[in-house]
Amino acid sequence: MSPAQHLPLMGIRIVAIEQYGAGPFATQHLADLGAEVIKIENPNDGGDVGRVVGPHYFGPGDSHFYEAFNRNKRSLALDLKKPEGRRVLLDLVSRCDIVFNNLRGDLPAKLGIDYAALAESNPAVVCVHLSAYGRTGSRAAWPGYDYLMQAEAGYLSLTGEPEGPPARFGLSIIDLMTGTTAAMAMLAGVLGARNTGQGRDLDVSLFDVALHNLAYVATWYLNGNHVTKREPRSSHPSLTPSELYQTRDGWIFIMCNKEKFWGVLANVVGKPEWVTDPGLADYKARLLNRDRVRRELDAVLMEHDTDEWIRRFAGKVPVAPVFDVAQALDSEFVAEQQRVVDFMHPEHGPIKNVASPVRVQGAELPTRAAPRMGEDTDALLDELGYGKADIAALREQVVVQ
């Protein structure tokens, strides 16, 4: 049996009406694990807008951005607004487990891609909708993007230095987490449908995920009326040392989030007296004396370079160097763990990308680069029973490409 046959999601088929970031990220999680993801792209509007998101490209209609979100998928160039295109979609739905989209909240019902519209073709189909603000309520027709969610959900008030302007995350973290949440919703839906024979709609929105991510910060406010604010040096709101500290040549992040790590740190830096000092001996004391902890740690840590402290702390105290993106991807640990993988493209050759975060015992994950628009159109239509004359007619009407 080949390694591919061991992939946990082999046999699950997903029809994905998706574009840009959050939606494609969701289905890519599942494609990496063996699901068949059929990406629907409109041949009359250029397909997934992510194909042209710059500034970096492998070729026309094939941006680095697009390749980051669409590996291991198949592309069917199909115009769903035409009756003939609708018929092809229903044929696909009759043979799939999931219909997924990341359209504006009011559009799935209008396009007939919700459960009410598709159940007749497949009562067990799971329809998962990823939108900005959900499919109901006053904002169902609103467009929305990651940074807007960060702004409204309070993230900008928690990020950056206290005296600086509001600051967003450096990554589109809400897109990425909403995509991951949608992947979980798809799997939950399939499990439910296989237990009952009945599909349903499941909804995930950027706004709901952004709010949900507030987690303990939300609980502190909702139950104790505590409003968390920004802390200097990206500090943890209630634990110290758990922030950035200066070394001789830069910065290091230390997180003594368990009491035992403080004693280990004190001994490693040659300050065993800190363990019994009443002003430093426990969580509460160190939080009250955070400025002192910062001054004294800075003074000690600035005696050596970051690399030296990483060597001394390694495996004893939770610590990390502060890297830029290039340093992060080029690090020895990333290479050791084989976290950068070549995905093969028929035109461009190997395209480097970050590996799936899920490791599957006894299996090698697929390494097919993102598909060209319509790359799998003929093969998919053939699988559905369309003859060469039928496909030619659809192509002449620009229903497919």
Tab-separated table of C-alpha atoms in Angstrom:
chain	number	residue	atom	x	y	z
A	1	MET	CA	0.000	0.000	0.000
A	2	SER	CA	1.443	3.389	-0.986
A	3	PRO	CA	1.916	6.178	1.597
A	4	ALA	CA	-0.868	8.233	-0.036
A	5	GLN	CA	-3.390	5.480	0.738
A	6	HIS	CA	-2.821	6.015	4.446
A	7	LEU	CA	-3.908	9.668	4.433
A	8	PRO	CA	-6.744	10.164	6.946
A	9	LEU	CA	-9.088	12.144	4.673
A	10	MET	CA	-8.854	9.993	1.570
A	11	GLY	CA	-12.345	9.534	0.131
A	12	ILE	CA	-13.747	12.881	1.316
A	13	ARG	CA	-14.717	15.114	-1.612
A	14	ILE	CA	-15.161	18.873	-1.207
A	15	VAL	CA	-16.577	21.275	-3.755
A	16	ALA	CA	-15.079	24.664	-2.883
A	17	ILE	CA	-16.457	27.965	-4.168
A	18	GLU	CA	-13.671	29.998	-2.673
A	19	GLN	CA	-11.170	32.744	-3.254
A	20	TYR	CA	-8.529	34.927	-1.626
A	21	GLY	CA	-7.221	33.772	1.782
A	22	ALA	CA	-9.444	32.457	4.582
A	23	GLY	CA	-11.520	30.089	2.438
A	24	PRO	CA	-8.660	28.540	0.468
A	25	PHE	CA	-6.666	28.175	3.698
A	26	ALA	CA	-9.527	26.124	5.167
A	27	THR	CA	-9.695	23.638	2.316
A	28	GLN	CA	-5.910	23.455	1.967
A	29	HIS	CA	-5.732	22.020	5.494
A	30	LEU	CA	-7.961	19.174	4.351
A	31	ALA	CA	-6.346	18.742	0.922
A	32	ASP	CA	-2.982	18.279	2.643
A	33	LEU	CA	-4.506	15.386	4.597
A	34	GLY	CA	-5.855	13.614	1.532
A	35	ALA	CA	-9.283	15.145	0.875
A	36	GLU	CA	-10.167	15.793	-2.765
A	37	VAL	CA	-10.794	19.521	-3.045
A	38	ILE	CA	-12.435	20.663	-6.275
A	39	LYS	CA	-11.894	24.383	-6.560
A	40	ILE	CA	-14.630	26.111	-8.590
A	41	GLU	CA	-13.383	29.182	-10.496
A	42	ASN	CA	-15.444	31.387	-12.803
A	43	PRO	CA	-13.790	31.400	-16.268
A	44	ASN	CA	-15.477	34.711	-17.068
A	45	ASP	CA	-13.914	36.792	-14.291
A	46	GLY	CA	-10.362	35.468	-14.015
A	47	GLY	CA	-11.029	32.906	-11.309
A	48	ASP	CA	-9.712	33.205	-7.776
A	49	VAL	CA	-8.690	36.827	-7.178
A	50	GLY	CA	-5.779	35.461	-5.151
A	51	ARG	CA	-4.094	34.557	-8.436
A	52	VAL	CA	-3.339	38.229	-9.049
A	53	VAL	CA	-2.516	39.343	-5.504
A	54	GLY	CA	1.021	40.704	-5.761
A	55	PRO	CA	3.670	41.780	-5.595
A	56	HIS	CA	5.363	38.418	-6.281
A	57	TYR	CA	4.518	36.045	-9.155
A	58	PHE	CA	5.693	32.771	-10.667
A	59	GLY	CA	3.892	33.711	-13.883
A	60	PRO	CA	0.683	35.334	-15.152
A	61	GLY	CA	-2.256	34.375	-12.960
A	62	ASP	CA	0.002	32.477	-10.568
A	63	SER	CA	1.057	34.652	-7.658
A	64	HIS	CA	3.088	33.530	-4.673
A	65	PHE	CA	0.013	34.438	-2.610
A	66	TYR	CA	-2.178	32.014	-4.590
A	67	GLU	CA	0.360	29.207	-4.267
A	68	ALA	CA	0.414	29.669	-0.480
A	69	PHE	CA	-3.280	28.737	-0.152
A	70	ASN	CA	-4.161	26.260	-2.905
A	71	ARG	CA	-1.780	23.319	-3.072
A	72	ASN	CA	-3.035	19.766	-3.479
A	73	LYS	CA	-6.340	20.885	-5.052
A	74	ARG	CA	-8.061	20.419	-8.409
A	75	SER	CA	-9.431	23.341	-10.429
A	76	LEU	CA	-12.697	23.295	-12.345
A	77	ALA	CA	-13.323	26.479	-14.346
A	78	LEU	CA	-17.144	26.694	-14.196
A	79	ASP	CA	-19.645	29.550	-14.470
A	80	LEU	CA	-22.266	28.809	-11.813
A	81	LYS	CA	-24.533	31.631	-12.959
A	82	LYS	CA	-25.397	29.842	-16.194
A	83	PRO	CA	-28.053	27.077	-16.179
A	84	GLU	CA	-25.616	24.618	-17.740
A	85	GLY	CA	-23.092	25.451	-15.052
A	86	ARG	CA	-25.701	24.878	-12.398
A	87	ARG	CA	-26.377	21.410	-13.788
A	88	VAL	CA	-22.686	20.547	-13.574
A	89	LEU	CA	-22.623	21.770	-9.971
A	90	LEU	CA	-25.593	19.574	-9.016
A	91	ASP	CA	-23.883	16.583	-10.611
A	92	LEU	CA	-20.843	17.305	-8.460
A	93	VAL	CA	-22.968	17.775	-5.335
A	94	SER	CA	-24.567	14.377	-5.811
A	95	ARG	CA	-21.086	12.834	-5.450
A	96	CYS	CA	-19.484	15.025	-2.787
A	97	ASP	CA	-19.458	15.253	1.007
A	98	ILE	CA	-19.071	19.007	1.453
A	99	VAL	CA	-19.935	22.173	-0.423
A	100	PHE	CA	-17.842	24.999	0.967
A	101	ASN	CA	-17.795	28.722	0.200
A	102	ASN	CA	-16.318	31.928	1.570
A	103	LEU	CA	-18.696	34.374	-0.058
A	104	ARG	CA	-20.424	37.421	1.401
A	105	GLY	CA	-23.115	36.310	3.851
A	106	ASP	CA	-26.107	37.080	1.634
A	107	LEU	CA	-24.773	35.292	-1.461
A	108	PRO	CA	-24.993	31.519	-0.716
A	109	ALA	CA	-28.798	31.593	-0.687
A	110	LYS	CA	-28.900	33.757	-3.816
A	111	LEU	CA	-26.546	31.390	-5.651
A	112	GLY	CA	-28.329	28.294	-4.390
A	113	ILE	CA	-25.376	26.759	-2.576
A	114	ASP	CA	-26.938	26.361	0.868
A	115	TYR	CA	-28.428	23.158	2.210
A	116	ALA	CA	-31.999	24.106	1.326
A	117	ALA	CA	-31.008	24.401	-2.334
A	118	LEU	CA	-28.762	21.334	-2.521
A	119	ALA	CA	-30.426	18.763	-0.268
A	120	GLU	CA	-32.533	17.335	-3.081
A	121	SER	CA	-29.352	16.434	-4.980
A	122	ASN	CA	-27.688	14.965	-1.900
A	123	PRO	CA	-29.500	14.803	1.470
A	124	ALA	CA	-26.212	14.075	3.257
A	125	VAL	CA	-24.278	17.020	1.828
A	126	VAL	CA	-22.708	19.391	4.353
A	127	CYS	CA	-22.765	23.076	3.399
A	128	VAL	CA	-20.158	25.162	5.197
A	129	HIS	CA	-20.248	28.933	4.824
A	130	LEU	CA	-17.345	31.207	5.749
A	131	SER	CA	-18.351	34.867	5.636
A	132	ALA	CA	-17.351	38.177	7.152
A	133	TYR	CA	-20.252	38.640	9.585
A	134	GLY	CA	-22.469	35.580	9.103
A	135	ARG	CA	-25.487	34.880	6.905
A	136	THR	CA	-28.064	36.420	9.263
A	137	GLY	CA	-28.468	39.746	10.992
A	138	SER	CA	-27.910	43.345	9.998
A	139	ARG	CA	-24.457	42.752	8.474
A	140	ALA	CA	-25.163	39.705	6.314
A	141	ALA	CA	-24.578	41.713	3.114
A	142	TRP	CA	-21.498	43.520	4.399
A	143	PRO	CA	-18.092	42.777	2.898
A	144	GLY	CA	-15.362	42.417	5.483
A	145	TYR	CA	-11.664	41.682	5.895
A	146	ASP	CA	-9.201	40.560	8.519
A	147	TYR	CA	-7.873	43.917	9.680
A	148	LEU	CA	-11.401	45.240	10.204
A	149	MET	CA	-12.105	42.336	12.542
A	150	GLN	CA	-8.910	42.949	14.470
A	151	ALA	CA	-9.919	46.584	14.886
A	152	GLU	CA	-13.478	45.941	16.067
A	153	ALA	CA	-12.719	42.932	18.271
A	154	GLY	CA	-10.170	44.861	20.333
A	155	TYR	CA	-6.945	43.380	18.990
A	156	LEU	CA	-5.406	46.734	18.107
A	157	SER	CA	-5.858	47.852	21.719
A	158	LEU	CA	-3.822	44.837	22.872
A	159	THR	CA	-0.957	44.941	20.369
A	160	GLY	CA	2.095	47.199	20.413
A	161	GLU	CA	3.621	49.508	22.981
A	162	PRO	CA	1.309	51.385	25.386
A	163	GLU	CA	2.396	54.821	24.189
A	164	GLY	CA	2.132	53.959	20.484
A	165	PRO	CA	-0.864	54.092	18.135
A	166	PRO	CA	-3.199	51.079	17.867
A	167	ALA	CA	-1.406	48.251	16.048
A	168	ARG	CA	-2.615	45.157	14.216
A	169	PHE	CA	-0.989	41.738	14.087
A	170	GLY	CA	1.717	41.478	11.454
A	171	LEU	CA	-0.123	38.523	9.890
A	172	SER	CA	-3.724	38.158	8.709
A	173	ILE	CA	-4.329	36.126	11.831
A	174	ILE	CA	-8.138	36.262	11.670
A	175	ASP	CA	-8.192	34.934	8.096
A	176	LEU	CA	-5.878	32.096	9.088
A	177	MET	CA	-7.737	31.179	12.266
A	178	THR	CA	-11.142	31.424	10.579
A	179	GLY	CA	-9.898	29.119	7.839
A	180	THR	CA	-8.686	26.647	10.426
A	181	THR	CA	-12.002	26.897	12.282
A	182	ALA	CA	-13.882	26.288	9.037
A	183	ALA	CA	-11.793	23.174	8.411
A	184	MET	CA	-12.881	21.896	11.832
A	185	ALA	CA	-16.508	22.735	10.979
A	186	MET	CA	-16.288	20.759	7.737
A	187	LEU	CA	-15.016	17.674	9.530
A	188	ALA	CA	-17.640	18.024	12.268
A	189	GLY	CA	-20.341	18.292	9.618
A	190	VAL	CA	-19.169	15.183	7.784
A	191	LEU	CA	-19.039	13.168	11.008
A	192	GLY	CA	-22.583	14.244	11.813
A	193	ALA	CA	-23.843	13.445	8.323
A	194	ARG	CA	-22.263	10.003	8.369
A	195	ASN	CA	-23.894	9.247	11.707
A	196	THR	CA	-27.352	10.424	10.673
A	197	GLY	CA	-27.457	10.433	6.869
A	198	GLN	CA	-28.554	14.056	7.101
A	199	GLY	CA	-26.510	17.070	6.037
A	200	ARG	CA	-26.938	20.648	7.213
A	201	ASP	CA	-25.557	24.186	7.041
A	202	LEU	CA	-22.649	25.191	9.264
A	203	ASP	CA	-21.477	28.799	9.532
A	204	VAL	CA	-18.178	30.373	10.477
A	205	SER	CA	-17.476	34.098	10.271
A	206	LEU	CA	-14.401	36.255	10.571
A	207	PHE	CA	-16.110	38.355	13.229
A	208	ASP	CA	-17.200	35.412	15.377
A	209	VAL	CA	-13.721	33.888	15.294
A	210	ALA	CA	-12.077	37.213	16.104
A	211	LEU	CA	-14.365	37.626	19.124
A	212	HIS	CA	-13.963	34.000	20.217
A	213	ASN	CA	-10.184	34.372	20.184
A	214	LEU	CA	-10.410	36.925	23.003
A	215	ALA	CA	-10.806	33.840	25.235
A	216	TYR	CA	-9.526	34.555	28.769
A	217	VAL	CA	-9.309	38.298	28.109
A	218	ALA	CA	-13.054	38.244	27.365
A	219	THR	CA	-13.759	36.187	30.504
A	220	TRP	CA	-11.817	38.660	32.638
A	221	TYR	CA	-13.976	41.508	31.370
A	222	LEU	CA	-17.344	39.711	31.259
A	223	ASN	CA	-17.009	38.363	34.808
A	224	GLY	CA	-14.696	40.833	36.521
A	225	ASN	CA	-15.049	44.018	34.468
A	226	HIS	CA	-11.290	44.021	33.849
A	227	VAL	CA	-10.228	45.656	30.575
A	228	THR	CA	-6.850	44.289	29.449
A	229	LYS	CA	-4.489	46.922	28.088
A	230	ARG	CA	-1.221	46.864	26.182
A	231	GLU	CA	1.898	46.208	28.213
A	232	PRO	CA	5.470	47.309	27.441
A	233	ARG	CA	7.633	44.870	25.500
A	234	SER	CA	4.745	42.568	24.542
A	235	SER	CA	4.502	41.448	28.144
A	236	HIS	CA	2.033	38.877	29.416
A	237	PRO	CA	-0.750	40.729	31.245
A	238	SER	CA	-0.377	38.826	34.512
A	239	LEU	CA	2.919	36.894	34.538
A	240	THR	CA	6.533	38.020	34.705
A	241	PRO	CA	9.152	37.442	33.458
A	242	SER	CA	7.152	36.779	30.320
A	243	GLU	CA	8.214	39.386	27.779
A	244	LEU	CA	11.047	40.735	25.647
A	245	TYR	CA	14.444	41.352	27.230
A	246	GLN	CA	17.587	42.919	25.827
A	247	THR	CA	20.762	40.982	25.144
A	248	ARG	CA	24.138	42.298	24.032
A	249	ASP	CA	23.205	42.037	20.353
A	250	GLY	CA	19.408	42.189	20.276
A	251	TRP	CA	16.335	40.745	21.953
A	252	ILE	CA	15.180	37.505	23.537
A	253	PHE	CA	11.712	36.389	24.661
A	254	ILE	CA	11.549	34.612	28.007
A	255	MET	CA	8.392	33.037	29.462
A	256	CYS	CA	8.583	31.818	33.043
A	257	ASN	CA	4.910	30.890	33.024
A	258	LYS	CA	5.396	28.244	35.693
A	259	GLU	CA	6.873	29.144	39.053
A	260	LYS	CA	9.624	26.509	38.772
A	261	PHE	CA	11.167	28.249	35.750
A	262	TRP	CA	12.017	31.363	37.784
A	263	GLY	CA	14.333	29.387	40.031
A	264	VAL	CA	15.992	27.694	37.073
A	265	LEU	CA	16.482	31.026	35.310
A	266	ALA	CA	17.951	32.638	38.424
A	267	ASN	CA	20.553	29.910	38.730
A	268	VAL	CA	21.431	29.887	35.020
A	269	VAL	CA	22.116	33.642	35.014
A	270	GLY	CA	24.158	33.406	38.219
A	271	LYS	CA	21.635	35.106	40.502
A	272	PRO	CA	20.452	32.354	42.910
A	273	GLU	CA	19.564	35.020	45.487
A	274	TRP	CA	16.589	36.052	43.324
A	275	VAL	CA	14.799	32.842	44.365
A	276	THR	CA	14.479	33.931	47.995
A	277	ASP	CA	14.310	37.710	47.491
A	278	PRO	CA	10.864	38.762	48.874
A	279	GLY	CA	10.388	41.155	45.957
A	280	LEU	CA	10.991	38.424	43.350
A	281	ALA	CA	10.151	35.118	44.982
A	282	ASP	CA	6.712	34.426	43.482
A	283	TYR	CA	4.255	35.432	40.746
A	284	LYS	CA	2.539	38.103	42.798
A	285	ALA	CA	5.761	39.750	43.963
A	286	ARG	CA	7.302	39.813	40.500
A	287	LEU	CA	4.158	41.296	38.956
A	288	LEU	CA	4.181	44.101	41.528
A	289	ASN	CA	7.877	44.647	40.774
A	290	ARG	CA	7.786	44.120	37.009
A	291	ASP	CA	9.952	47.188	36.304
A	292	ARG	CA	12.621	45.897	38.680
A	293	VAL	CA	12.536	42.424	37.088
A	294	ARG	CA	12.969	44.040	33.682
A	295	ARG	CA	15.906	46.225	34.794
A	296	GLU	CA	17.760	43.449	36.563
A	297	LEU	CA	17.242	40.887	33.817
A	298	ASP	CA	18.284	43.354	31.136
A	299	ALA	CA	21.460	44.114	33.045
A	300	VAL	CA	22.420	40.440	33.271
A	301	LEU	CA	21.306	39.420	29.777
A	302	MET	CA	23.189	42.264	28.106
A	303	GLU	CA	26.447	40.632	29.180
A	304	HIS	CA	26.143	38.065	26.357
A	305	ASP	CA	24.685	37.686	22.861
A	306	THR	CA	21.281	36.101	22.246
A	307	ASP	CA	22.811	32.902	20.848
A	308	GLU	CA	24.787	32.364	24.035
A	309	TRP	CA	21.721	32.768	26.234
A	310	ILE	CA	19.700	30.423	24.014
A	311	ARG	CA	22.464	27.858	24.457
A	312	ARG	CA	22.452	28.274	28.255
A	313	PHE	CA	18.665	28.241	28.630
A	314	ALA	CA	17.977	25.488	26.079
A	315	GLY	CA	15.589	22.868	27.457
A	316	LYS	CA	15.605	24.484	30.908
A	317	VAL	CA	13.757	27.798	30.571
A	318	PRO	CA	11.096	28.556	27.896
A	319	VAL	CA	12.907	30.983	25.624
A	320	ALA	CA	13.118	32.033	21.987
A	321	PRO	CA	15.256	34.306	19.839
A	322	VAL	CA	13.448	37.194	18.154
A	323	PHE	CA	13.748	36.497	14.412
A	324	ASP	CA	12.566	38.250	11.303
A	325	VAL	CA	10.714	36.174	8.701
A	326	ALA	CA	13.886	35.220	6.817
A	327	GLN	CA	15.665	34.101	9.984
A	328	ALA	CA	12.597	32.129	11.065
A	329	LEU	CA	12.335	30.177	7.812
A	330	ASP	CA	16.099	29.669	7.461
A	331	SER	CA	16.627	28.440	11.018
A	332	GLU	CA	18.404	25.190	11.794
A	333	PHE	CA	15.391	23.844	13.674
A	334	VAL	CA	13.049	24.415	10.701
A	335	ALA	CA	15.511	22.513	8.506
A	336	GLU	CA	15.894	19.716	11.056
A	337	GLN	CA	12.112	19.296	11.274
A	338	GLN	CA	11.665	19.526	7.470
A	339	ARG	CA	9.089	22.283	7.799
A	340	VAL	CA	9.805	23.748	4.338
A	341	VAL	CA	8.698	21.456	1.519
A	342	ASP	CA	8.952	21.527	-2.274
A	343	PHE	CA	5.558	21.397	-4.010
A	344	MET	CA	5.888	20.385	-7.641
A	345	HIS	CA	4.464	22.582	-10.417
A	346	PRO	CA	4.386	21.378	-14.060
A	347	GLU	CA	5.612	24.744	-15.378
A	348	HIS	CA	7.644	26.303	-12.594
A	349	GLY	CA	9.178	23.220	-11.043
A	350	PRO	CA	9.515	23.000	-7.254
A	351	ILE	CA	7.733	25.737	-5.290
A	352	LYS	CA	8.813	26.027	-1.669
A	353	ASN	CA	6.091	26.310	0.954
A	354	VAL	CA	5.610	25.673	4.655
A	355	ALA	CA	4.579	22.107	5.455
A	356	SER	CA	1.227	21.160	6.938
A	357	PRO	CA	1.312	21.463	10.739
A	358	VAL	CA	-0.327	18.024	10.996
A	359	ARG	CA	2.065	15.091	10.922
A	360	VAL	CA	0.546	11.744	9.957
A	361	GLN	CA	2.305	8.635	11.208
A	362	GLY	CA	3.247	6.275	8.412
A	363	ALA	CA	2.251	8.592	5.578
A	364	GLU	CA	3.799	11.200	3.335
A	365	LEU	CA	1.539	14.182	2.669
A	366	PRO	CA	0.914	15.127	-0.995
A	367	THR	CA	3.150	17.732	-2.619
A	368	ARG	CA	1.246	18.994	-5.657
A	369	ALA	CA	1.496	22.740	-6.251
A	370	ALA	CA	-1.644	24.843	-6.703
A	371	PRO	CA	-3.576	24.077	-9.909
A	372	ARG	CA	-3.727	26.264	-12.986
A	373	MET	CA	-7.234	27.593	-13.597
A	374	GLY	CA	-9.309	24.878	-15.222
A	375	GLU	CA	-6.445	22.391	-15.088
A	376	ASP	CA	-8.786	19.564	-14.081
A	377	THR	CA	-11.936	20.620	-15.935
A	378	ASP	CA	-11.901	17.892	-18.592
A	379	ALA	CA	-10.928	15.121	-16.169
A	380	LEU	CA	-13.657	16.070	-13.691
A	381	LEU	CA	-16.357	16.325	-16.335
A	382	ASP	CA	-15.278	12.966	-17.734
A	383	GLU	CA	-15.613	11.468	-14.233
A	384	LEU	CA	-19.164	12.855	-14.092
A	385	GLY	CA	-20.022	11.116	-17.353
A	386	TYR	CA	-19.820	14.043	-19.774
A	387	GLY	CA	-18.689	13.026	-23.242
A	388	LYS	CA	-16.221	14.908	-25.422
A	389	ALA	CA	-19.053	16.522	-27.412
A	390	ASP	CA	-20.769	17.653	-24.190
A	391	ILE	CA	-17.555	19.183	-22.878
A	392	ALA	CA	-16.909	20.924	-26.189
A	393	ALA	CA	-20.401	22.413	-26.118
A	394	LEU	CA	-19.929	23.684	-22.566
A	395	ARG	CA	-16.605	25.199	-23.511
A	396	GLU	CA	-18.105	26.897	-26.577
A	397	GLN	CA	-20.736	28.513	-24.353
A	398	VAL	CA	-17.976	29.579	-21.922
A	399	VAL	CA	-19.653	27.582	-19.184
A	400	VAL	CA	-16.327	25.852	-18.561
A	401	GLN	CA	-12.732	26.491	-19.477
